[in-house]
């Protein structure tokens, strides 16, 4: 009871954060009022690592939601890690999990402090445009677990929830190690707190150097190493860009770096097209979102609408890092995510001279050109109008499918 | 499966008998060699009133909705389209029919529709959620086991289909399409509207095997008790999805003969009924009368 009363606020925040991240639309009957999509992004956007440094890395003004990352910076500058002990839902769970192992309490003392170094690496590499380890952010990890509970439940769907499970297990085995030694968001706050103390108490006492810990040169070396790694990573990451179809608004060449794997876009997709990648886009693209249209779906459910609906931008509204730029409908209508290609050897019109034109019927962009000869209309794709939504692919009655969307090449990307 | 066929056979013979009885009630002078098809065309702006007047001319709701029976409505709600854009059946028509059915104390009202865009997009956009609000009507998109396999004995190409169970089990089946342009079928009218009654595999099979023949084949199997075609506004091009150029005939067409209803509706698009292959084939299969000269067209102004 005492514990309950002491932690009432943290419990309430935990519940609210979980409720916001959960994909309600999947579980409630249609027409039920569900929280709007952007609610999912509020918690991760509170983290400056995701929000501010994500946008810095993306070199993109993603809107006023950036300001959500500011309070934590200010708070930690003046008050230290108040957020961690009072508000952070992941921290609360990790701390509670640690209570299960009272005998392991002293382990934390033997673990080196890596949190500030991790924060420094993220900040420096973000400045280089290729943030490394942005997915270690605790709010992103927390969010990813709840976002993973979207239907249909599959092992693959749960990929974004792994970090959450790992932190809890770690916290049972080695209580407090996550919060005190590893968490980069905690590290960032600690660094800011120390900077704050140093600045605010300048000349007042000689405490500052002692609290700081670590020498300036060591940090400079680390920062330089991180910057080098960031640039090197950037060189390799662009290479895999054209391997898969990404959700709309994605920055293809840097996506693997910018994406925090929070799972928000996957949970927001009404059509369940966005799935975690298991290596299609390279090792650095693990668990990043890729769009699987009809021809890529593992189990093809004939009752399923497997195309990126033209009047929907939900996934772009919920991305906390700017890896998916928030789009308006007009922007989405102007931006291709892939290009449909007709295989004439399979097409009913081209191969069998039969009237079909279902691709044209489904295409919301009128990108299918029909050339009428006699009773048959022969379709071709106007690449300038095609947005790669996959409506044609979803509707194509040919067996096997005669029209398939291919990923964009880097030079075809409009952003 | 057999059971369903038998049941639907019995039901169909019963309707046929009822139709026969009705024909007998019509003055003998109105009957030629064959039983004459009759359609009612109501022109106006007030949709609920148009429905009321049209049905009255068709013999009143009592003929179609019976207490304790199951009613199935099949509007066309395939695409995300607002009522003004004319991609879907107008929600006011759907509401008027639901209210009439509730007034007749029918047992159940179901509205199954296999949409093209996701139902999560189409249903809220087209106004049907407001239309069913406060009523007991059940609107849904059939999935998996909501379909049953049936045989189409008179079908030339389409011999089997997977059809929404609720539609074939209904005592009263109201086909209520919107009249619009269609890239593949030329026009979407009442017979084409059954493509929202079958599952996606059957639907794709029709496209593969010859759309017009399959639409006509299927219309020999699934017979509506009543047809209400929404031609208050019609999409002239860029169908079936739209948006595209509209015309506003301000008409609602009531019929029991699908061929006659579709043939009349085709003339609104300035097309000859026989130029629409599926209407012509359906007439050849004996589904109904394509010759509008032989159809009694009752015109009412509201």
XYZ file of C-alpha atoms in Angstrom:
717
model
C 0.000 0.000 0.000
C 2.739 2.365 0.983
C 4.573 1.502 -2.208
C 1.396 2.133 -4.178
C 0.864 5.543 -2.633
C 4.477 6.525 -3.136
C 4.425 5.490 -6.757
C 0.911 6.580 -7.698
C 2.101 9.252 -10.097
C 4.608 6.941 -11.769
C 1.979 4.229 -12.107
C -0.427 6.675 -13.661
C 2.192 7.848 -16.142
C 3.122 4.272 -16.941
C -0.512 3.416 -17.644
C -1.074 6.533 -19.723
C 2.075 5.936 -21.769
C 1.148 2.310 -22.414
C -2.407 3.246 -23.377
C -1.138 5.882 -25.790
C 1.280 3.510 -27.501
C -1.179 0.626 -27.828
C -2.722 0.114 -31.279
C -6.343 0.494 -30.201
C -7.784 0.676 -33.679
C -6.865 -2.987 -34.181
C -8.819 -4.246 -31.237
C -11.933 -2.096 -31.106
C -14.866 -2.415 -33.501
C -14.912 0.011 -36.370
C -16.481 3.357 -35.686
C -15.298 3.331 -32.053
C -13.529 6.528 -31.144
C -9.840 5.772 -30.751
C -7.047 8.137 -29.734
C -5.723 10.037 -32.761
C -2.538 8.689 -34.318
C -0.246 11.492 -33.132
C -0.826 10.491 -29.493
C 1.555 7.574 -30.079
C 4.391 9.968 -30.777
C 4.072 12.170 -27.706
C 6.077 10.003 -25.310
C 9.041 9.311 -27.618
C 9.083 12.939 -28.703
C 9.720 13.955 -25.109
C 13.185 12.501 -25.512
C 15.595 15.078 -26.917
C 17.743 12.248 -28.249
C 14.966 11.085 -30.549
C 13.215 14.329 -31.214
C 15.854 17.076 -31.325
C 18.872 15.081 -32.352
C 16.823 12.955 -34.742
C 15.688 16.103 -36.509
C 19.222 17.470 -36.392
C 20.462 14.318 -38.081
C 17.647 14.406 -40.628
C 18.397 18.090 -41.312
C 14.663 18.530 -41.400
C 12.275 20.884 -39.705
C 9.618 18.392 -38.717
C 7.290 20.944 -37.186
C 6.565 22.429 -33.811
C 6.447 19.011 -32.175
C 10.209 19.475 -31.903
C 9.491 21.646 -28.890
C 8.353 18.559 -27.007
C 12.027 17.656 -26.680
C 12.986 20.914 -24.995
C 11.451 20.563 -21.485
C 13.642 17.597 -20.659
C 16.774 19.527 -21.615
C 15.810 22.460 -19.431
C 14.621 20.303 -16.578
C 17.828 18.292 -16.419
C 19.967 21.406 -16.645
C 18.413 22.804 -13.490
C 17.119 19.784 -11.654
C 19.168 16.810 -12.824
C 17.523 13.488 -13.478
C 14.105 14.325 -12.041
C 12.483 12.921 -15.152
C 14.104 9.541 -14.567
C 13.016 9.124 -10.975
C 9.586 10.703 -11.232
C 8.255 10.207 -14.741
C 10.111 7.776 -16.982
C 7.882 4.677 -17.476
C 10.775 2.534 -18.658
C 12.841 3.592 -15.660
C 9.975 2.813 -13.310
C 9.601 -0.671 -14.745
C 13.346 -1.312 -14.713
C 13.612 -0.139 -11.124
C 10.640 -2.274 -10.074
C 12.061 -5.307 -11.857
C 15.287 -4.748 -9.926
C 13.402 -5.120 -6.635
C 12.926 -8.785 -7.509
C 16.626 -9.345 -6.997
C 17.590 -7.689 -3.680
C 20.831 -9.638 -3.500
C 22.046 -8.173 -6.762
C 21.899 -4.596 -5.550
C 25.649 -4.192 -5.346
C 26.390 -5.393 -8.862
C 25.809 -1.929 -10.267
C 28.891 -0.604 -8.500
C 31.143 -2.850 -10.537
C 29.727 -1.741 -13.894
C 31.474 1.148 -15.634
C 29.487 4.303 -16.422
C 28.710 4.092 -20.093
C 25.616 6.274 -20.217
C 27.266 9.621 -20.843
C 29.562 8.113 -23.443
C 26.541 6.628 -25.251
C 24.745 9.958 -25.141
C 27.827 11.668 -26.498
C 28.094 9.152 -29.330
C 24.438 9.710 -30.299
C 24.737 13.478 -30.154
C 27.949 13.676 -32.137
C 26.931 11.177 -34.791
C 23.540 12.854 -35.086
C 25.344 16.072 -35.839
C 27.186 14.194 -38.598
C 23.835 13.147 -40.074
C 24.051 9.461 -39.200
C 23.060 8.940 -35.587
C 24.360 5.687 -34.167
C 22.492 3.820 -31.458
C 19.537 6.207 -31.402
C 17.447 3.074 -30.831
C 18.886 2.776 -27.318
C 16.607 5.570 -26.192
C 14.426 4.216 -23.336
C 11.236 6.001 -24.413
C 11.605 4.526 -27.873
C 12.167 1.073 -26.402
C 9.139 1.417 -24.140
C 6.990 2.545 -27.031
C 8.229 -0.238 -29.274
C 6.954 -2.925 -26.933
C 3.394 -1.652 -26.883
C 3.369 -0.831 -30.561
C 4.270 -4.453 -31.248
C 0.860 -5.674 -30.052
C -0.821 -4.964 -33.309
C -2.906 -7.571 -35.073
C -2.260 -9.998 -36.541
C 0.068 -10.990 -33.751
C 3.116 -12.659 -35.186
C 6.614 -13.362 -33.992
C 7.904 -10.904 -36.548
C 5.517 -8.223 -35.360
C 7.023 -8.407 -31.890
C 10.517 -7.489 -33.073
C 10.215 -3.905 -31.928
C 9.380 -5.062 -28.420
C 12.653 -6.906 -27.869
C 14.505 -4.006 -26.260
C 11.851 -3.739 -23.562
C 12.191 -7.402 -22.643
C 15.976 -7.169 -22.641
C 15.949 -4.199 -20.268
C 13.584 -5.955 -17.861
C 15.671 -9.132 -17.861
C 18.823 -7.108 -17.395
C 17.204 -5.273 -14.510
C 16.336 -8.511 -12.748
C 19.832 -9.918 -13.207
C 21.665 -6.664 -12.560
C 19.376 -4.229 -10.760
C 19.720 -0.529 -11.672
C 22.428 -1.142 -14.254
C 20.226 0.115 -17.069
C 19.198 3.372 -15.441
C 22.467 4.218 -13.728
C 25.051 2.898 -16.133
C 23.679 2.399 -19.633
C 20.661 4.547 -20.474
C 21.785 7.227 -22.957
C 18.848 9.468 -22.093
C 19.936 9.298 -18.456
C 23.490 10.018 -19.576
C 22.399 13.082 -21.495
C 20.543 14.407 -18.475
C 23.493 13.710 -16.215
C 25.826 15.590 -18.519
C 23.439 18.529 -18.678
C 23.007 18.518 -14.926
C 26.751 18.669 -14.463
C 27.065 21.446 -17.010
C 24.272 23.267 -15.220
C 25.913 22.921 -11.858
C 29.193 24.097 -13.252
C 27.685 27.143 -14.897
C 25.262 28.077 -12.148
C 27.766 27.717 -9.326
C 30.726 29.170 -11.184
C 33.191 30.603 -8.715
C 31.023 29.710 -5.749
C 32.834 26.571 -4.795
C 35.318 24.072 -6.087
C 32.839 21.211 -6.345
C 32.433 21.256 -10.067
C 35.547 19.453 -11.288
C 34.928 16.602 -8.893
C 31.329 16.088 -9.992
C 32.201 16.242 -13.652
C 34.178 12.988 -13.660
C 36.296 12.025 -16.651
C 38.711 14.367 -18.293
C 38.024 16.719 -21.146
C 40.591 15.028 -23.369
C 38.996 11.640 -22.923
C 35.672 13.054 -24.013
C 37.202 14.833 -26.961
C 38.785 11.604 -28.130
C 35.479 9.789 -27.752
C 33.625 12.486 -29.658
C 36.141 12.403 -32.469
C 35.875 8.631 -32.672
C 32.090 8.841 -32.741
C 32.167 11.426 -35.501
C 34.455 9.234 -37.571
C 32.192 6.250 -36.994
C 29.144 8.328 -37.938
C 30.652 9.417 -41.222
C 31.907 5.909 -41.974
C 28.450 4.509 -41.201
C 26.913 7.050 -43.537
C 29.038 5.787 -46.385
C 27.877 2.205 -45.976
C 24.241 2.843 -45.077
C 23.274 4.516 -48.326
C 24.269 1.416 -50.247
C 21.208 -0.577 -49.209
C 18.681 2.132 -49.925
C 17.089 0.651 -53.030
C 16.520 -2.818 -51.638
C 13.082 -2.360 -50.109
C 10.020 -0.162 -50.234
C 9.932 2.208 -47.294
C 6.889 3.920 -45.776
C 6.049 7.321 -47.302
C 8.149 10.280 -46.255
C 11.249 8.143 -45.650
C 14.716 9.494 -46.276
C 15.984 6.488 -48.190
C 19.715 6.970 -48.060
C 19.953 7.554 -44.328
C 16.924 5.700 -43.146
C 18.736 2.969 -41.234
C 20.503 5.586 -39.155
C 17.572 7.928 -38.624
C 15.072 5.251 -37.634
C 14.778 4.547 -33.902
C 12.796 1.278 -34.382
C 10.059 2.485 -32.064
C 7.441 0.585 -34.062
C 5.075 3.541 -34.182
C 4.661 3.538 -37.945
C 3.958 -0.193 -37.966
C 1.307 0.162 -35.281
C -0.255 3.186 -36.969
C -0.703 1.515 -40.368
C -4.382 0.644 -40.795
C -3.442 -1.842 -43.478
C -0.663 -3.641 -41.591
C 1.658 -3.209 -44.527
C 4.616 -1.992 -42.529
C 6.666 -4.788 -41.040
C 10.047 -4.925 -39.297
C 12.898 -5.760 -41.625
C 14.939 -8.866 -40.988
C 17.955 -8.071 -43.080
C 16.504 -7.069 -46.449
C 18.122 -3.672 -46.095
C 21.321 -4.910 -44.506
C 22.426 -5.636 -40.951
C 22.206 -1.943 -40.097
C 18.569 -2.006 -41.182
C 17.495 -4.655 -38.703
C 13.924 -4.029 -37.447
C 13.522 -0.872 -39.513
C 10.098 -0.589 -41.170
C 9.653 -1.855 -44.705
C 6.444 -1.834 -46.705
C 5.270 -5.225 -47.899
C 2.729 -4.913 -50.660
C 0.673 -7.852 -51.908
C 3.428 -9.705 -53.753
C 5.668 -9.597 -50.688
C 3.165 -10.712 -48.115
C 4.091 -14.060 -46.643
C 0.581 -15.360 -46.092
C -1.662 -13.722 -48.640
C -5.057 -13.175 -47.144
C -7.389 -12.575 -50.098
C -9.654 -10.429 -47.953
C -6.858 -8.051 -47.153
C -6.292 -4.636 -48.694
C -2.575 -4.721 -49.241
C -1.809 -1.329 -50.664
C -0.608 1.959 -49.218
C -3.883 3.891 -49.187
C -3.501 7.211 -50.949
C -5.537 9.192 -48.441
C -3.613 8.128 -45.350
C -0.494 9.613 -43.753
C -0.799 8.046 -40.304
C 2.664 6.450 -40.273
C 4.350 9.770 -41.008
C 2.483 11.512 -38.192
C 3.835 9.216 -35.511
C 7.543 9.108 -36.316
C 9.412 10.707 -33.391
C 12.756 11.155 -35.137
C 11.941 12.579 -38.546
C 13.074 9.381 -40.274
C 9.594 9.570 -41.766
C 8.941 13.196 -42.520
C 5.413 14.244 -41.502
C 3.438 14.560 -44.726
C 0.242 16.274 -45.715
C -2.016 14.364 -48.091
C -0.957 16.657 -50.926
C 2.696 15.971 -50.209
C 2.050 12.244 -50.125
C 0.183 12.392 -53.423
C 3.246 14.024 -54.964
C 5.841 11.659 -53.532
C 6.550 8.170 -54.907
C 7.497 5.314 -52.589
C 8.123 2.924 -55.476
C 7.198 2.434 -59.094
C 4.838 -0.166 -60.519
C 6.164 -2.332 -63.314
C 3.924 -4.395 -65.591
C 5.227 -7.781 -66.636
C 3.693 -8.122 -70.080
C 4.259 -11.857 -70.165
C 1.813 -12.229 -67.275
C -0.652 -9.401 -67.995
C -4.078 -10.610 -69.164
C -4.236 -7.906 -71.823
C -0.690 -8.108 -73.126
C -0.261 -11.887 -72.900
C -3.792 -13.152 -73.578
C -5.529 -10.244 -75.297
C -8.270 -10.188 -72.694
C -10.080 -7.145 -71.420
C -9.151 -6.484 -67.799
C -7.840 -3.026 -66.833
C -8.374 -3.659 -63.122
C -5.061 -1.886 -62.489
C -6.604 1.253 -63.915
C -9.754 0.713 -61.896
C -7.794 0.613 -58.629
C -5.178 3.268 -59.406
C -5.966 6.426 -57.410
C -3.471 8.496 -59.395
C -4.652 7.644 -62.913
C -1.117 6.495 -63.654
C -2.238 3.555 -65.793
C -2.321 4.469 -69.458
C -4.756 2.365 -71.434
C -4.240 1.903 -75.117
C -7.391 0.571 -76.712
C -7.077 -1.800 -79.649
C -10.330 -3.454 -80.610
C -11.996 -4.792 -77.480
C -8.872 -4.857 -75.354
C -7.191 -2.082 -73.378
C -3.446 -2.547 -72.983
C -2.064 -0.957 -69.801
C 1.247 0.797 -69.349
C 2.438 2.642 -66.257
C 3.129 6.344 -66.469
C 6.174 6.501 -64.204
C 5.751 10.248 -63.762
C 2.321 9.772 -62.174
C 2.881 6.455 -60.379
C 3.423 6.752 -56.625
C 4.078 3.085 -55.974
C 1.093 2.672 -53.653
C 0.472 -0.865 -54.892
C -3.269 -0.496 -55.567
C -2.732 -2.047 -58.997
C -0.703 -4.860 -57.483
C -3.443 -5.537 -54.937
C -6.192 -5.631 -57.553
C -4.388 -7.491 -60.336
C -6.370 -10.644 -61.126
C -3.595 -12.312 -63.121
C -1.936 -15.383 -61.663
C 0.902 -14.816 -60.953
C 0.519 -11.073 -60.349
C 1.425 -9.120 -63.474
C 2.054 -5.733 -61.915
C 4.476 -5.351 -59.026
C 5.876 -2.248 -57.356
C 9.647 -2.068 -57.232
C 11.625 0.029 -54.729
C 12.794 3.473 -55.768
C 16.340 4.007 -56.830
C 18.167 6.675 -54.901
C 18.198 9.058 -57.852
C 14.409 8.693 -58.280
C 13.730 9.913 -54.784
C 11.955 13.207 -54.334
C 12.282 14.722 -50.973
C -24.288 -26.648 -49.581
C -27.092 -28.631 -51.093
C -29.281 -27.454 -48.319
C -28.761 -23.836 -49.223
C -29.486 -24.481 -52.833
C -32.673 -26.232 -52.003
C -33.692 -23.465 -49.691
C -32.923 -20.776 -52.205
C -34.720 -22.817 -54.842
C -37.801 -23.003 -52.700
C -37.556 -19.338 -51.964
C -37.129 -18.487 -55.603
C -40.065 -20.596 -56.662
C -42.093 -18.895 -53.963
C -41.136 -15.473 -55.301
C -41.899 -16.619 -58.798
C -45.289 -17.818 -57.634
C -45.867 -14.526 -55.871
C -44.881 -12.657 -59.000
C -47.256 -14.843 -60.979
C -50.048 -14.131 -58.551
C -49.280 -10.451 -58.832
C -49.329 -10.606 -62.613
C -52.725 -12.246 -62.391
C -53.970 -9.316 -60.378
C -52.950 -6.882 -63.117
C -55.746 -6.211 -65.636
C -55.574 -8.727 -68.453
C -55.197 -5.975 -71.046
C -51.759 -5.140 -69.637
C -50.500 -8.635 -70.299
C -49.088 -9.495 -73.652
C -47.766 -12.860 -74.695
C -45.123 -12.665 -71.969
C -45.324 -11.153 -68.519
C -44.439 -7.506 -68.882
C -41.593 -5.987 -66.840
C -42.372 -2.843 -64.963
C -40.037 -0.227 -63.555
C -40.777 2.887 -61.544
C -38.660 5.993 -62.085
C -39.021 8.710 -59.474
C -37.635 12.152 -60.209
C -37.087 14.642 -57.411
C -34.795 16.009 -54.753
C -36.230 14.764 -51.472
C -34.732 11.279 -51.185
C -36.880 9.868 -48.324
C -40.014 11.044 -50.104
C -38.803 9.663 -53.437
C -38.289 6.276 -51.805
C -41.721 6.361 -50.179
C -43.474 7.290 -53.427
C -41.499 4.824 -55.528
C -42.234 1.928 -53.212
C -45.882 2.839 -53.096
C -45.948 2.538 -56.898
C -44.172 -0.801 -56.596
C -46.966 -2.119 -54.409
C -45.944 -0.862 -50.971
C -43.348 -2.017 -48.443
C -45.696 -4.722 -47.257
C -44.931 -6.651 -50.416
C -41.232 -6.816 -49.624
C -40.711 -6.498 -45.884
C -42.583 -9.019 -43.776
C -42.660 -9.168 -40.018
C -40.117 -11.560 -38.526
C -38.193 -12.023 -41.775
C -34.574 -11.351 -42.536
C -33.727 -8.447 -44.823
C -30.399 -8.023 -46.606
C -29.404 -4.772 -48.291
C -26.640 -4.630 -50.842
C -25.696 -1.032 -51.466
C -22.546 -0.164 -53.397
C -20.004 1.158 -50.896
C -16.818 0.056 -52.596
C -14.625 3.149 -52.554
C -13.678 5.990 -50.275
C -15.962 8.573 -51.780
C -18.265 11.190 -50.298
C -22.010 11.132 -51.037
C -21.553 14.140 -53.345
C -18.858 12.421 -55.428
C -21.244 9.697 -56.511
C -18.919 6.736 -56.008
C -21.306 4.999 -53.622
C -25.017 4.570 -52.942
C -26.387 7.674 -51.248
C -26.652 7.181 -47.464
C -30.099 8.790 -47.354
C -31.452 6.002 -49.577
C -29.925 3.370 -47.319
C -31.411 5.043 -44.254
C -34.881 5.333 -45.784
C -34.900 1.619 -46.592
C -33.600 0.628 -43.150
C -36.273 2.728 -41.430
C -38.991 1.158 -43.565
C -37.719 -2.301 -42.703
C -37.667 -1.478 -38.994
C -41.192 -0.148 -39.236
C -42.257 -3.445 -40.809
C -40.767 -5.211 -37.749
C -38.465 -7.451 -39.739
C -36.344 -9.837 -37.711
C -32.943 -8.665 -38.857
C -31.350 -6.181 -41.250
C -27.896 -6.996 -42.593
C -25.751 -4.893 -44.917
C -22.764 -6.951 -46.028
C -20.476 -5.229 -48.496
C -17.152 -6.458 -49.794
C -15.504 -3.116 -50.340
C -12.571 -2.329 -52.644
C -10.892 0.245 -50.446
C -10.695 -0.879 -46.837
C -14.001 -0.686 -45.000
C -12.169 1.414 -42.440
C -11.874 4.098 -45.103
C -15.049 3.662 -47.137
C -17.693 3.240 -44.434
C -16.881 6.420 -42.504
C -16.372 8.440 -45.697
C -19.549 7.509 -47.553
C -21.941 8.438 -44.763
C -23.332 4.956 -44.184
C -22.286 4.958 -40.528
C -24.633 7.892 -39.992
C -27.299 6.132 -42.043
C -27.354 3.115 -39.734
C -27.006 5.123 -36.534
C -29.761 4.353 -34.067
C -31.047 1.404 -36.089
C -30.490 -2.304 -35.610
C -28.950 -2.740 -39.054
C -25.691 -4.664 -39.102
C -23.134 -3.277 -41.539
C -19.987 -5.297 -42.129
C -17.426 -6.401 -44.626
C -17.559 -10.168 -45.076
C -14.355 -12.092 -44.436
C -13.417 -15.771 -44.612
C -16.318 -17.815 -43.279
C -18.894 -15.148 -44.024
C -18.826 -16.574 -47.544
C -20.263 -19.872 -48.750
C -19.518 -21.702 -51.986
C -22.476 -21.991 -54.314
C -23.007 -23.383 -57.761
C -24.350 -21.306 -60.609
C -26.221 -23.919 -62.671
C -27.016 -21.648 -65.601
C -23.546 -20.085 -65.692
C -21.478 -20.434 -68.856
C -18.104 -19.422 -67.374
C -18.931 -18.619 -63.782
C -20.155 -21.971 -62.523
C -19.074 -21.595 -58.909
C -18.788 -18.592 -56.657
C -18.185 -17.737 -53.057
C -21.068 -15.561 -51.963
C -21.876 -13.746 -48.743
C -23.999 -16.121 -46.700
C -26.287 -13.412 -45.375
C -27.304 -12.391 -48.875
C -28.431 -15.825 -49.988
C -30.091 -16.638 -46.692
C -32.120 -13.446 -46.608
C -35.869 -13.579 -47.105
C -35.808 -10.209 -48.783
C -32.772 -9.107 -50.759
C -32.624 -5.483 -51.835
C -30.052 -4.650 -54.468
C -29.378 -0.942 -54.197
C -26.482 0.113 -56.413
C -25.402 3.530 -57.501
C -25.360 4.062 -61.260
C -21.886 5.040 -62.399
C -19.228 4.704 -65.037
C -16.927 1.693 -64.793
C -13.643 1.171 -66.610
C -14.066 -2.572 -67.042
C -17.801 -3.273 -66.985
C -18.615 0.029 -68.773
C -21.329 0.800 -66.238
C -21.939 -0.218 -62.667
C -25.613 -0.976 -62.261
C -27.582 -3.591 -60.370
C -26.021 -6.750 -61.831
C -22.475 -5.412 -61.577
C -23.222 -4.595 -57.952
C -23.113 -8.308 -57.091
C -19.344 -8.048 -57.368
C -19.507 -6.717 -53.831
C -21.429 -9.843 -52.821
C -18.670 -12.284 -53.735
C -15.238 -12.818 -52.241
C -12.041 -11.385 -53.663
C -10.935 -14.626 -55.268
C -14.184 -15.027 -57.170
C -13.999 -11.357 -58.077
C -10.499 -11.688 -59.502
C -11.514 -14.872 -61.290
C -14.266 -12.973 -63.093
C -11.784 -10.394 -64.315
C -9.560 -13.193 -65.542
C -12.225 -15.224 -67.267
C -14.375 -12.579 -68.880
C -16.085 -10.005 -66.757
C -19.289 -9.410 -68.700
C -20.139 -13.085 -69.112
C -19.471 -13.735 -65.415
C -21.631 -10.816 -64.281
C -24.466 -12.097 -66.473
C -23.913 -15.706 -65.346
C -24.108 -14.748 -61.700
C -27.289 -12.749 -62.219
C -29.007 -15.997 -63.215
C -28.267 -17.215 -59.717
C -28.716 -14.347 -57.266
C -32.143 -12.778 -57.724
C -33.001 -9.637 -55.781
C -36.457 -9.201 -54.307
C -36.239 -5.519 -55.073
C -33.880 -3.248 -56.974
C -33.375 0.397 -56.096
C -30.855 2.146 -58.354
C -29.458 5.424 -57.104
C -29.246 7.776 -60.067
C -29.602 10.974 -58.090
C -26.129 11.818 -59.388
C -24.115 9.684 -61.759
C -20.381 9.454 -62.361
C -19.841 9.823 -66.110
C -16.141 8.998 -66.280
C -13.205 7.847 -64.138
C -15.326 5.182 -62.552
C -15.618 3.073 -60.594
C -13.459 4.925 -58.106
C -13.902 8.540 -59.144
C -13.911 11.354 -58.511
C -14.895 12.368 -61.987
C -17.425 14.409 -63.941
C -20.992 14.061 -62.684
C -24.447 14.383 -64.149
C -27.501 14.879 -61.983
C -30.540 12.987 -63.290
C -32.134 13.245 -59.799
C -33.741 9.868 -60.341
C -34.220 6.726 -58.307
C -35.177 3.599 -60.211
C -37.303 0.846 -58.663
C -37.670 -2.569 -60.242
C -37.727 -6.287 -59.754
C -36.316 -7.114 -63.189
C -32.546 -6.482 -63.083
C -32.129 -6.371 -66.856
C -34.938 -3.874 -67.363
C -33.638 -1.722 -64.491
C -30.082 -1.735 -65.832
C -31.265 -1.169 -69.386
C -33.169 1.933 -68.342
C -30.272 3.191 -66.201
C -27.889 2.756 -69.145
C -29.940 5.241 -71.136
C -29.139 7.884 -68.504
C -25.536 7.587 -69.715
C -26.758 7.945 -73.305
C -25.858 4.336 -73.998
C -27.870 1.668 -75.755
C -28.561 -1.163 -73.287
C -27.450 -3.789 -75.830
C -24.072 -2.064 -76.110
C -23.302 -3.024 -72.530
C -22.261 -6.667 -72.984
C -23.292 -7.908 -69.542
C -26.808 -6.495 -69.909
C -27.147 -8.061 -73.354
C -25.845 -11.447 -72.199
C -28.087 -11.414 -69.137
C -31.094 -10.786 -71.373
C -30.024 -13.684 -73.584
C -29.784 -15.883 -70.514
C -33.377 -15.002 -69.712
C -32.686 -12.924 -66.619
C -35.004 -10.151 -67.755
C -36.240 -7.890 -70.496
C -33.745 -5.635 -72.285
C -36.205 -4.105 -74.749
C -37.352 -0.902 -73.083
C -40.252 -0.663 -75.537
C -41.667 -3.751 -73.894
C -41.077 -2.473 -70.361
C -43.747 -0.498 -68.581
C -41.972 2.603 -67.269
C -43.938 4.424 -64.586
C -42.631 7.946 -64.143
C -43.392 9.898 -60.999
C -42.425 13.426 -60.085
C -41.910 14.203 -56.409
